């Protein structure tokens, strides 16, 4: 957070991926998902919005379609999914 605050205070622009790596692995092959499904994880990731408001900078939403297809994913037992 400190680096982000400093960058925004210095007038720099930032790119943020709030869903991170977990977002890439959220969909298929999980049960109930289709290979063409796309997922966005934003429910508990709103700190970047608060920082943007605090610094008075705009938020420009961008989504990368196909990120879920960059890697082959093996469905692991639930305990591994839980601890990851």
mmCIF file of C-alpha atoms in Angstrom:
data_model
loop_
_atom_site.group_PDB
_atom_site.id
_atom_site.type_symbol
_atom_site.label_atom_id
_atom_site.label_comp_id
_atom_site.label_asym_id
_atom_site.label_seq_id
_atom_site.Cartn_x
_atom_site.Cartn_y
_atom_site.Cartn_z
ATOM 1 C CA UNK A 1 0.000 0.000 0.000
ATOM 2 C CA UNK A 2 2.826 2.363 0.756
ATOM 3 C CA UNK A 3 4.239 2.068 -2.752
ATOM 4 C CA UNK A 4 0.827 2.615 -4.296
ATOM 5 C CA UNK A 5 0.173 5.690 -2.128
ATOM 6 C CA UNK A 6 3.550 7.153 -3.073
ATOM 7 C CA UNK A 7 3.043 6.467 -6.781
ATOM 8 C CA UNK A 8 -0.412 8.067 -6.760
ATOM 9 C CA UNK A 9 0.878 11.029 -4.735
ATOM 10 C CA UNK A 10 3.620 11.477 -7.352
ATOM 11 C CA UNK A 11 0.979 11.586 -10.123
ATOM 12 C CA UNK A 12 1.856 8.240 -11.654
ATOM 13 C CA UNK A 13 -0.658 5.919 -13.310
ATOM 14 C CA UNK A 14 -1.037 2.354 -12.088
ATOM 15 C CA UNK A 15 -2.406 -0.894 -13.424
ATOM 16 C CA UNK A 16 -3.983 -3.137 -10.803
ATOM 17 C CA UNK A 17 -5.208 -6.721 -11.155
ATOM 18 C CA UNK A 18 -7.491 -7.035 -8.112
ATOM 19 C CA UNK A 19 -8.335 -10.691 -8.779
ATOM 20 C CA UNK A 20 -4.693 -11.612 -9.215
ATOM 21 C CA UNK A 21 -3.574 -15.140 -9.998
ATOM 22 C CA UNK A 22 -6.530 -16.782 -8.177
ATOM 23 C CA UNK A 23 -8.868 -15.171 -10.705
ATOM 24 C CA UNK A 24 -7.085 -16.987 -13.537
ATOM 25 C CA UNK A 25 -7.805 -20.339 -11.892
ATOM 26 C CA UNK A 26 -11.342 -19.681 -10.687
ATOM 27 C CA UNK A 27 -13.344 -21.228 -13.527
ATOM 28 C CA UNK A 28 -13.068 -24.439 -15.491
ATOM 29 C CA UNK A 29 -12.492 -27.315 -14.596
ATOM 30 C CA UNK A 30 -14.314 -26.531 -11.341
ATOM 31 C CA UNK A 31 -17.663 -28.307 -11.141
ATOM 32 C CA UNK A 32 -20.497 -26.321 -12.672
ATOM 33 C CA UNK A 33 -18.237 -24.254 -14.931
ATOM 34 C CA UNK A 34 -17.823 -24.307 -18.692
ATOM 35 C CA UNK A 35 -14.478 -23.927 -20.531
ATOM 36 C CA UNK A 36 -15.692 -20.619 -22.005
ATOM 37 C CA UNK A 37 -16.700 -19.097 -18.637
ATOM 38 C CA UNK A 38 -14.855 -15.979 -17.492
ATOM 39 C CA UNK A 39 -14.601 -15.006 -13.806
ATOM 40 C CA UNK A 40 -13.838 -11.767 -11.986
ATOM 41 C CA UNK A 41 -13.053 -11.718 -8.259
ATOM 42 C CA UNK A 42 -13.930 -8.332 -6.811
ATOM 43 C CA UNK A 43 -16.122 -9.020 -3.757
ATOM 44 C CA UNK A 44 -13.471 -8.381 -1.091
ATOM 45 C CA UNK A 45 -11.058 -6.349 -3.180
ATOM 46 C CA UNK A 46 -12.151 -2.732 -2.981
ATOM 47 C CA UNK A 47 -9.116 -1.117 -1.359
ATOM 48 C CA UNK A 48 -7.830 0.095 -4.718
ATOM 49 C CA UNK A 49 -11.109 1.998 -5.218
ATOM 50 C CA UNK A 50 -10.758 3.691 -1.822
ATOM 51 C CA UNK A 51 -7.165 4.678 -2.697
ATOM 52 C CA UNK A 52 -8.253 6.113 -6.035
ATOM 53 C CA UNK A 53 -10.954 8.191 -4.337
ATOM 54 C CA UNK A 54 -8.510 9.358 -1.664
ATOM 55 C CA UNK A 55 -6.047 10.534 -4.342
ATOM 56 C CA UNK A 56 -8.713 11.877 -6.716
ATOM 57 C CA UNK A 57 -7.686 9.681 -9.633
ATOM 58 C CA UNK A 58 -10.040 7.975 -12.081
ATOM 59 C CA UNK A 59 -10.540 4.214 -12.186
ATOM 60 C CA UNK A 60 -10.716 2.855 -15.722
ATOM 61 C CA UNK A 61 -12.021 -0.717 -15.691
ATOM 62 C CA UNK A 62 -10.244 -3.168 -17.991
ATOM 63 C CA UNK A 63 -10.757 -6.923 -18.258
ATOM 64 C CA UNK A 64 -8.465 -9.378 -20.032
ATOM 65 C CA UNK A 65 -10.574 -12.011 -21.731
ATOM 66 C CA UNK A 66 -8.920 -15.388 -22.104
ATOM 67 C CA UNK A 67 -6.589 -15.162 -19.096
ATOM 68 C CA UNK A 68 -8.260 -18.305 -17.755
ATOM 69 C CA UNK A 69 -7.063 -20.165 -20.847
ATOM 70 C CA UNK A 70 -3.379 -19.245 -20.485
ATOM 71 C CA UNK A 71 -2.626 -22.284 -18.338
ATOM 72 C CA UNK A 72 -3.961 -25.818 -18.201
ATOM 73 C CA UNK A 73 -5.522 -26.432 -14.819
ATOM 74 C CA UNK A 74 -5.829 -29.647 -12.905
ATOM 75 C CA UNK A 75 -8.782 -29.929 -10.536
ATOM 76 C CA UNK A 76 -7.263 -30.688 -7.133
ATOM 77 C CA UNK A 77 -9.028 -32.130 -4.095
ATOM 78 C CA UNK A 78 -10.999 -29.491 -2.175
ATOM 79 C CA UNK A 79 -8.466 -29.258 0.655
ATOM 80 C CA UNK A 80 -5.775 -27.972 -1.745
ATOM 81 C CA UNK A 81 -8.220 -25.523 -3.267
ATOM 82 C CA UNK A 82 -9.128 -24.308 0.226
ATOM 83 C CA UNK A 83 -5.558 -23.703 1.413
ATOM 84 C CA UNK A 84 -4.472 -22.034 -1.807
#
